[in-house]
Coordinates of N, CA and C and ligand atoms in Angstrom, one line a residue:
M279 N 127.9 92.5 71.6 CA 126.5 92.9 71.3 C 126.1 93.7 70.2
A280 N 125.1 92.8 69.9 CA 124.3 92.7 68.5 C 123.5 94.1 68.5
P281 N 123.6 95.7 67.5 CA 123.0 96.9 67.7 C 121.7 96.3 67.9
S282 N 121.3 95.5 67.2 CA 119.8 95.3 67.2 C 118.8 94.9 68.8
T283 N 119.7 94.7 69.8 CA 119.4 94.6 71.2 C 119.8 95.6 72.1
S284 N 119.7 96.9 71.9 CA 120.1 97.7 72.3 C 118.7 98.4 72.6
V285 N 117.5 98.0 72.5 CA 116.5 98.3 73.5 C 116.3 97.4 74.6
T286 N 116.4 98.2 76.1 CA 116.6 97.4 77.2 C 114.9 97.1 77.9
E287 N 115.1 95.7 77.9 CA 113.7 95.1 78.1 C 113.9 95.0 79.9
H288 N 112.5 95.6 80.1 CA 112.0 95.7 81.7 C 111.0 94.1 82.0
T289 N 111.5 93.8 83.0 CA 110.2 92.9 82.8 C 109.6 93.3 84.5
Y290 N 108.0 93.1 83.9 CA 107.1 93.5 84.9 C 106.6 91.5 85.6
R291 N 106.1 91.6 86.5 CA 105.8 90.6 87.3 C 104.1 90.4 87.6
C292 N 103.3 89.3 87.2 CA 102.0 89.5 87.6 C 101.8 89.5 89.2
L293 N 100.8 90.4 89.8 CA 100.5 90.3 90.7 C 99.6 89.3 91.5
S294 N 98.9 88.4 90.6 CA 97.4 87.9 91.0 C 98.6 86.4 91.2
C295 N 99.3 86.4 90.3 CA 99.9 85.0 90.6 C 101.6 84.8 91.0
L296 N 102.2 85.7 90.3 CA 103.5 86.2 90.6 C 104.2 85.6 90.5
D297 N 103.5 84.4 89.2 CA 104.3 84.0 88.2 C 104.6 84.2 86.9
G298 N 103.5 84.6 86.5 CA 103.6 85.1 84.8 C 104.2 86.4 84.7
T299 N 105.4 86.5 83.9 CA 106.2 87.7 83.7 C 105.5 88.6 82.1
R300 N 106.4 89.4 82.0 CA 105.7 90.4 80.4 C 106.7 91.0 80.6
D301 N 107.6 91.2 79.1 CA 109.0 91.9 78.9 C 108.1 92.9 78.1
R302 N 108.8 94.3 78.6 CA 108.3 95.4 77.8 C 109.4 96.4 77.8
D303 N 109.7 97.4 76.5 CA 110.9 97.7 76.3 C 111.1 99.3 76.9
F304 N 109.8 99.2 78.2 CA 109.8 100.8 78.6 C 110.1 100.7 80.3
N305 N 110.0 101.5 80.8 CA 109.8 101.5 82.6 C 109.0 102.3 83.0
V306 N 108.2 101.7 83.5 CA 107.0 102.2 84.0 C 106.7 101.7 85.6
S307 N 106.0 102.1 85.9 CA 105.9 101.7 87.7 C 105.1 99.8 87.8
H308 N 104.4 99.5 86.3 CA 103.4 99.0 86.2 C 102.6 98.1 85.2
V309 N 102.3 97.7 84.2 CA 101.6 97.6 83.1 C 100.3 96.3 83.6
S310 N 99.8 97.1 83.1 CA 98.2 95.4 82.8 C 98.1 95.0 81.5
A311 N 98.1 93.8 81.8 CA 97.8 93.0 80.9 C 97.5 91.4 81.1
T312 N 96.9 90.6 80.3 CA 96.3 89.6 80.6 C 97.8 88.6 81.2
C313 N 97.8 87.9 81.9 CA 98.7 87.0 82.2 C 98.7 85.6 81.8
G314 N 100.0 84.6 81.1 CA 100.0 83.7 80.6 C 99.7 82.9 81.7
A315 N 99.8 83.0 82.7 CA 100.2 82.1 83.9 C 98.9 81.4 84.3
C316 N 98.0 82.5 85.4 CA 97.1 82.4 85.5 C 95.7 82.8 84.8
E317 N 95.9 83.4 83.5 CA 94.9 83.7 82.8 C 94.0 84.8 82.9
S318 N 94.3 85.9 84.3 CA 93.7 87.1 84.6 C 93.9 88.2 84.2
F319 N 93.1 88.8 84.1 CA 93.8 90.4 83.3 C 94.1 91.1 84.9
A320 N 95.9 91.0 84.8 CA 95.9 91.6 85.8 C 96.9 92.2 85.8
R321 N 97.5 93.3 86.8 CA 98.5 94.1 87.1 C 99.8 93.7 87.5
F322 N 100.5 93.7 86.6 CA 102.3 93.7 86.7 C 102.7 94.6 87.2
V323 N 103.8 94.3 87.8 CA 104.7 95.3 88.7 C 105.9 95.1 88.4
N324 N 106.9 96.3 88.0 CA 107.6 96.2 87.5 C 108.9 95.5 88.8
E325 N 109.6 94.6 88.0 CA 110.3 93.6 89.2 C 111.0 94.5 89.5
T326 N 112.1 95.2 89.3 CA 112.9 95.7 90.2 C 112.0 96.5 91.4
V327 N 110.9 97.6 91.2 CA 109.8 97.8 92.3 C 109.9 96.7 92.9
L328 N 109.2 95.5 92.8 CA 109.0 94.4 93.5 C 109.9 93.7 94.3
D329 N 110.9 93.7 93.6 CA 112.0 93.3 94.5 C 112.3 94.2 96.0
R330 N 112.6 95.6 95.6 CA 112.6 96.7 96.9 C 111.5 96.1 98.0
F331 N 110.2 95.9 96.8 CA 109.0 95.8 97.7 C 109.1 94.6 99.1
R332 N 109.7 93.7 98.6 CA 109.8 92.2 99.1 C 110.9 92.5 100.1
A333 N 112.3 93.8 99.5 CA 113.2 93.5 101.1 C 112.9 94.3 101.8
F334 N 111.9 94.9 101.5 CA 111.1 96.0 102.6 C 110.6 95.0 103.7
E335 N 109.6 94.3 103.1 CA 109.0 93.4 103.8 C 109.3 92.4 104.7
E336 N 110.7 92.1 104.5 CA 111.8 91.4 105.1 C 112.4 92.1 106.0
S337 N 112.5 93.4 105.6 CA 113.8 94.0 106.8 C 112.4 95.9 106.6
P338 N 111.7 96.2 107.4 CA 110.8 97.1 107.3 C 111.7 98.0 107.0
P339 N 111.6 99.4 106.3 CA 112.7 100.4 106.6 C 112.6 101.1 107.8
A340 N 113.5 102.0 108.3 CA 113.3 102.5 110.5 C 112.6 103.9 109.7
A341 N 112.3 104.7 108.6 CA 112.3 105.9 108.0 C 110.9 106.0 108.2
L342 N 109.7 105.0 108.1 CA 108.3 105.2 108.1 C 107.6 103.7 108.6
D343 N 106.5 103.3 108.9 CA 105.6 103.4 109.8 C 105.4 102.1 108.9
W344 N 106.3 101.4 107.8 CA 106.1 100.5 107.2 C 104.4 99.8 106.9
E345 N 104.4 99.3 108.1 CA 103.3 98.0 108.5 C 101.9 98.6 108.1
R346 N 101.9 99.9 108.2 CA 101.0 100.8 108.1 C 100.2 101.1 107.1
L347 N 101.0 100.6 106.2 CA 100.5 101.2 104.5 C 99.8 100.3 104.1
D348 N 99.1 100.5 103.1 CA 97.8 99.4 102.5 C 99.5 99.0 101.4
R349 N 98.7 97.8 101.0 CA 99.9 97.0 99.3 C 100.3 98.2 98.6
S350 N 98.9 99.0 97.7 CA 99.4 100.0 96.9 C 100.2 101.1 97.7
E351 N 100.0 101.4 98.8 CA 101.3 102.3 99.0 C 102.6 102.3 98.9
K352 N 102.6 100.8 99.6 CA 104.1 99.8 100.1 C 104.5 100.2 98.3
F353 N 103.8 100.0 97.6 CA 104.3 99.8 96.1 C 105.1 101.2 95.2
L354 N 103.7 102.4 95.8 CA 103.9 103.5 95.5 C 105.3 104.3 95.9
V355 N 105.5 103.7 97.2 CA 106.9 103.9 97.9 C 108.1 103.2 97.3
C356 N 107.5 102.2 97.1 CA 109.2 101.3 96.5 C 109.2 101.5 95.2
D357 N 108.1 102.6 94.5 CA 108.4 102.6 92.6 C 109.2 104.1 92.7
Q358 N 108.8 104.8 94.0 CA 109.4 106.3 93.9 C 110.9 106.1 94.5
V359 N 111.1 105.0 95.3 CA 112.7 104.4 95.8 C 113.2 104.4 94.4
V360 N 113.0 102.9 93.7 CA 113.6 102.6 92.8 C 113.6 103.0 91.4
R361 N 112.5 103.9 91.0 CA 113.0 104.3 89.7 C 113.4 105.8 90.0
S362 N 112.8 106.4 90.8 CA 113.1 108.5 90.8 C 114.2 108.2 91.7
N363 N 114.7 107.7 92.3 CA 116.0 107.4 93.0 C 115.6 108.2 94.1
R364 N 114.5 108.2 95.0 CA 114.2 108.9 96.4 C 114.5 108.5 97.3
S365 N 115.0 109.0 98.3 CA 115.5 108.4 99.4 C 114.1 107.8 100.4
I366 N 114.2 106.7 101.3 CA 113.3 106.2 101.9 C 113.0 106.8 102.9
E367 N 113.6 107.8 103.3 CA 113.6 109.4 104.5 C 112.4 110.2 104.0
D368 N 112.2 110.2 102.7 CA 111.1 111.1 102.0 C 110.4 111.2 102.3
F369 N 109.7 109.5 102.7 CA 108.6 109.5 103.1 C 108.1 109.2 104.6
A370 N 108.9 109.2 105.6 CA 108.8 109.6 106.7 C 107.5 110.4 107.0
V371 N 106.9 109.1 107.9 CA 105.7 109.7 108.2 C 105.6 110.5 109.7
S372 N 104.7 111.4 109.8 CA 104.7 112.0 110.9 C 103.4 112.2 111.8
D373 N 102.9 111.7 112.5 CA 101.7 112.2 113.1 C 101.1 113.3 113.4
Ligands
ZN113 ZN1 99.4 85.8 86.8

């Protein structure tokens, strides 16, 4: 591996069209940028967070009432699980 590629690239995906991507050399939950695919100024979400989000949509975690969360809350939970290594049980909701 060449030394010049030592910076880790993180991929962010456009939430408007889910087609456009941006690569950044830092790891945050999301970035805002103009999308090359749909040309809107959109929120780009960290692809690892988006993968987790999709997995939970397919198979909602038993620990919390996933369907009751709105989309931004879902992304927040996914972000914490993926990037902070928190357990989904930490988000258990009780009435
Ligand atoms: Zn887009």
